[in-house]
mmCIF file of C-alpha atoms in Angstrom:
data_model
loop_
_atom_site.group_PDB
_atom_site.id
_atom_site.type_symbol
_atom_site.label_atom_id
_atom_site.label_comp_id
_atom_site.label_asym_id
_atom_site.label_seq_id
_atom_site.Cartn_x
_atom_site.Cartn_y
_atom_site.Cartn_z
ATOM 1 C CA HIS A 21 -38.350 15.295 10.219
ATOM 2 C CA ARG A 22 -37.811 16.962 13.512
ATOM 3 C CA PRO A 23 -36.071 14.513 15.810
ATOM 4 C CA LEU A 24 -37.966 13.920 19.130
ATOM 5 C CA PHE A 25 -34.661 13.204 20.831
ATOM 6 C CA VAL A 26 -31.045 13.784 19.773
ATOM 7 C CA LYS A 27 -28.114 12.027 21.440
ATOM 8 C CA ALA A 28 -25.376 14.678 21.039
ATOM 9 C CA ARG A 29 -21.887 13.473 21.652
ATOM 10 C CA SER A 30 -19.970 16.513 20.553
ATOM 11 C CA PRO A 31 -20.386 20.277 20.497
ATOM 12 C CA GLN A 32 -20.652 20.058 16.633
ATOM 13 C CA ALA A 33 -23.306 17.352 16.931
ATOM 14 C CA HIS A 34 -25.230 19.337 19.440
ATOM 15 C CA GLY A 35 -24.892 22.456 17.229
ATOM 16 C CA ARG A 36 -26.512 20.406 14.291
ATOM 17 C CA ALA A 37 -29.221 19.071 16.606
ATOM 18 C CA SER A 38 -30.077 22.526 17.821
ATOM 19 C CA ALA A 39 -30.360 23.655 14.114
ATOM 20 C CA ARG A 40 -32.641 20.899 13.356
ATOM 21 C CA GLY A 41 -35.280 21.662 15.992
ATOM 22 C CA ALA A 42 -33.812 21.025 19.361
ATOM 23 C CA GLY A 43 -35.589 17.619 19.949
ATOM 24 C CA ILE A 44 -38.441 17.393 22.266
ATOM 25 C CA GLN A 45 -38.860 21.247 22.760
ATOM 26 C CA ALA A 46 -40.192 21.302 19.246
ATOM 27 C CA HIS A 47 -42.988 19.030 20.281
ATOM 28 C CA GLY A 48 -43.824 19.946 23.784
ATOM 29 C CA ALA A 49 -43.828 18.554 27.257
ATOM 30 C CA ALA A 50 -47.062 16.444 26.923
ATOM 31 C CA VAL A 51 -45.501 14.494 24.021
ATOM 32 C CA LEU A 52 -42.417 13.797 26.114
ATOM 33 C CA HIS A 53 -44.627 12.710 29.079
ATOM 34 C CA SER A 54 -46.739 10.394 26.824
ATOM 35 C CA ILE A 55 -43.487 8.724 25.473
ATOM 36 C CA LEU A 56 -42.050 8.261 28.925
ATOM 37 C CA THR A 57 -45.206 6.823 30.400
ATOM 38 C CA SER A 58 -46.127 4.365 27.670
ATOM 39 C CA GLY A 59 -44.425 1.142 27.443
ATOM 40 C CA SER A 60 -40.656 0.976 27.496
ATOM 41 C CA LEU A 61 -39.878 3.230 24.604
ATOM 42 C CA TYR A 62 -37.763 5.365 26.898
ATOM 43 C CA THR A 63 -35.071 2.618 27.012
ATOM 44 C CA ASP A 64 -34.329 3.167 23.304
ATOM 45 C CA LEU A 65 -35.376 6.662 22.219
ATOM 46 C CA VAL A 66 -32.817 6.816 19.484
ATOM 47 C CA GLY A 67 -34.116 3.535 17.987
ATOM 48 C CA HIS A 68 -37.676 4.616 18.045
ATOM 49 C CA ASP A 69 -36.994 8.263 17.016
ATOM 50 C CA ALA A 70 -38.093 7.863 13.341
ATOM 51 C CA ALA A 71 -41.523 6.126 14.340
ATOM 52 C CA LEU A 72 -42.253 8.653 17.102
ATOM 53 C CA SER A 73 -41.383 11.502 14.962
ATOM 54 C CA ARG A 74 -43.489 10.269 12.071
ATOM 55 C CA TRP A 75 -46.545 9.689 14.156
ATOM 56 C CA CYS A 76 -46.146 13.034 16.142
ATOM 57 C CA GLU A 77 -46.003 14.874 12.824
ATOM 58 C CA VAL A 78 -48.974 13.041 11.237
ATOM 59 C CA LEU A 79 -51.138 13.553 14.389
ATOM 60 C CA THR A 80 -50.112 16.756 15.792
ATOM 61 C CA PRO A 81 -48.838 16.864 19.280
ATOM 62 C CA LYS A 82 -52.410 16.976 20.985
ATOM 63 C CA LEU A 83 -53.574 13.799 19.055
ATOM 64 C CA PHE A 84 -50.248 12.057 19.476
ATOM 65 C CA VAL A 85 -50.701 12.207 23.273
ATOM 66 C CA ARG A 86 -54.183 10.688 22.959
ATOM 67 C CA PHE A 87 -52.913 8.023 20.430
ATOM 68 C CA MET A 88 -49.784 7.107 22.588
ATOM 69 C CA SER A 89 -50.765 4.237 24.967
ATOM 70 C CA ASN A 90 -48.996 1.222 26.288
ATOM 71 C CA SER A 91 -50.309 -0.885 23.513
ATOM 72 C CA VAL A 92 -49.134 1.403 20.801
ATOM 73 C CA ALA A 93 -45.785 2.057 22.510
ATOM 74 C CA SER A 94 -44.922 -1.626 22.882
ATOM 75 C CA ARG A 95 -45.585 -2.241 19.202
ATOM 76 C CA LEU A 96 -44.275 0.884 17.690
ATOM 77 C CA GLY A 97 -41.310 0.115 15.363
ATOM 78 C CA SER A 98 -42.578 -3.367 14.495
ATOM 79 C CA PRO A 99 -42.966 -3.583 10.789
ATOM 80 C CA GLY A 100 -46.209 -5.325 10.823
ATOM 81 C CA PHE A 101 -47.755 -2.971 13.331
ATOM 82 C CA GLU A 102 -46.307 0.115 11.394
ATOM 83 C CA ALA A 103 -47.856 -1.239 8.223
ATOM 84 C CA ALA A 104 -51.216 -1.628 10.090
ATOM 85 C CA LEU A 105 -51.002 1.991 11.302
ATOM 86 C CA GLU A 106 -50.268 3.278 7.720
ATOM 87 C CA ARG A 107 -53.179 1.230 6.227
ATOM 88 C CA TRP A 108 -55.627 2.542 8.819
ATOM 89 C CA CYS A 109 -54.485 6.071 8.850
ATOM 90 C CA GLU A 110 -54.803 6.152 5.068
ATOM 91 C CA LEU A 111 -58.247 4.228 5.077
ATOM 92 C CA LEU A 112 -59.788 6.559 7.580
ATOM 93 C CA SER A 113 -58.193 9.657 6.078
ATOM 94 C CA ASN A 114 -59.640 8.837 2.632
ATOM 95 C CA ASP A 115 -63.038 8.441 4.201
ATOM 96 C CA GLY A 116 -63.155 11.838 5.924
ATOM 97 C CA ASP A 117 -60.849 11.629 8.982
ATOM 98 C CA SER A 118 -58.431 14.227 7.452
ATOM 99 C CA ASP A 119 -57.299 15.602 10.913
ATOM 100 C CA HIS A 120 -56.684 11.970 12.059
ATOM 101 C CA ALA A 121 -58.811 12.437 15.288
ATOM 102 C CA CYS A 122 -60.664 9.096 14.827
ATOM 103 C CA PHE A 123 -57.670 7.251 14.006
ATOM 104 C CA ALA A 124 -55.970 8.478 17.143
ATOM 105 C CA VAL A 125 -58.932 7.551 19.392
ATOM 106 C CA ILE A 126 -59.388 4.134 17.758
ATOM 107 C CA PHE A 127 -55.603 3.315 18.271
ATOM 108 C CA ALA A 128 -55.681 4.495 21.787
ATOM 109 C CA GLN A 129 -57.955 1.585 22.542
ATOM 110 C CA GLY A 130 -55.554 -1.087 23.865
ATOM 111 C CA SER A 131 -57.900 -3.900 23.149
ATOM 112 C CA PHE A 132 -58.149 -2.880 19.403
ATOM 113 C CA VAL A 133 -54.387 -2.497 19.065
ATOM 114 C CA MET A 134 -53.691 -5.916 20.603
ATOM 115 C CA ARG A 135 -56.288 -7.632 18.353
ATOM 116 C CA ILE A 136 -55.302 -5.823 15.139
ATOM 117 C CA THR A 137 -51.841 -7.148 15.414
ATOM 118 C CA ASP A 138 -52.288 -10.444 17.439
ATOM 119 C CA ARG A 139 -55.668 -11.997 16.222
ATOM 120 C CA GLN A 140 -55.955 -13.714 12.996
ATOM 121 C CA GLY A 141 -58.777 -12.392 10.881
ATOM 122 C CA PHE A 142 -59.605 -9.513 13.291
ATOM 123 C CA GLU A 143 -58.492 -6.774 10.737
ATOM 124 C CA GLU A 144 -60.797 -8.274 8.114
ATOM 125 C CA ARG A 145 -63.797 -8.289 10.438
ATOM 126 C CA ILE A 146 -63.105 -4.646 11.366
ATOM 127 C CA ILE A 147 -63.067 -3.774 7.720
ATOM 128 C CA GLU A 148 -66.388 -5.549 7.256
ATOM 129 C CA GLN A 149 -67.869 -3.581 10.158
ATOM 130 C CA PHE A 150 -66.418 -0.310 8.701
ATOM 131 C CA ASP A 151 -68.281 -1.284 5.474
ATOM 132 C CA GLN A 152 -71.517 -1.888 7.393
ATOM 133 C CA LEU A 153 -71.004 1.494 9.105
ATOM 134 C CA GLY A 154 -70.967 3.291 5.729
ATOM 135 C CA HIS A 155 -67.203 4.057 5.825
ATOM 136 C CA SER A 156 -67.809 6.506 8.620
ATOM 137 C CA PRO A 157 -64.663 7.056 10.647
ATOM 138 C CA SER A 158 -66.682 8.595 13.485
ATOM 139 C CA ALA A 159 -69.124 5.633 13.572
ATOM 140 C CA LEU A 160 -66.101 3.161 13.628
ATOM 141 C CA ARG A 161 -64.587 5.214 16.487
ATOM 142 C CA THR A 162 -67.884 5.010 18.453
ATOM 143 C CA PHE A 163 -68.173 1.165 17.755
ATOM 144 C CA VAL A 164 -64.620 0.471 18.879
ATOM 145 C CA LYS A 165 -65.016 2.502 22.016
ATOM 146 C CA GLU A 166 -68.412 0.977 22.764
ATOM 147 C CA ASN A 167 -67.173 -2.666 22.180
ATOM 148 C CA ASP A 168 -63.603 -2.166 23.878
ATOM 149 C CA GLY A 169 -62.227 -5.298 25.539
ATOM 150 C CA LYS A 170 -63.647 -8.758 25.114
ATOM 151 C CA LYS A 171 -66.764 -7.597 23.192
ATOM 152 C CA LEU A 172 -64.416 -7.050 20.200
ATOM 153 C CA ASP A 173 -63.639 -10.765 20.207
ATOM 154 C CA ARG A 174 -67.049 -11.480 18.829
ATOM 155 C CA LEU A 175 -65.799 -10.122 15.651
ATOM 156 C CA THR A 176 -63.171 -12.777 15.238
ATOM 157 C CA PHE A 177 -64.438 -15.776 17.224
ATOM 158 C CA GLY A 178 -68.287 -15.275 17.498
ATOM 159 C CA SER A 179 -71.117 -16.799 15.262
ATOM 160 C CA GLY A 180 -69.751 -14.954 12.269
ATOM 161 C CA ALA A 181 -72.358 -12.120 12.442
ATOM 162 C CA ALA A 182 -70.754 -8.847 12.931
ATOM 163 C CA PRO A 183 -72.142 -7.023 16.159
ATOM 164 C CA THR A 184 -74.019 -3.853 15.526
ATOM 165 C CA LEU A 185 -74.118 -0.589 17.343
#
């Protein structure tokens, strides 16, 4: 794993850090900007380094910038949220989202991220909707974008019938 940020305290540590990839230079300025402007991750970069590095590697820098939002940033590092990220990344990848583009766009939707972690039963309803959409990552991406915000609440708190496109 290439560290995003390295806190070098000695010339020896700095040399080891440079040899491992020289931190953010390996990922690009856009990645740095997305981290610094999303949530309060910048207050503990060392503590979030493993999660940031993991998702930057999985998504590539371009998709990572899209994926990173205040909602993701405020939950990154949380075991429950990390587990949800892993589940959805694998689920969508297994159904054709091999470049993770749909995953990145879906998790860039703040209302989706908030509901996936904070609303009881929401994830199950999204999985039901994904089934109804024929396990199409791009159809789910479109569905989430078109139903962003309070419209997504119908999945959990509505009449029980899943909304359609």
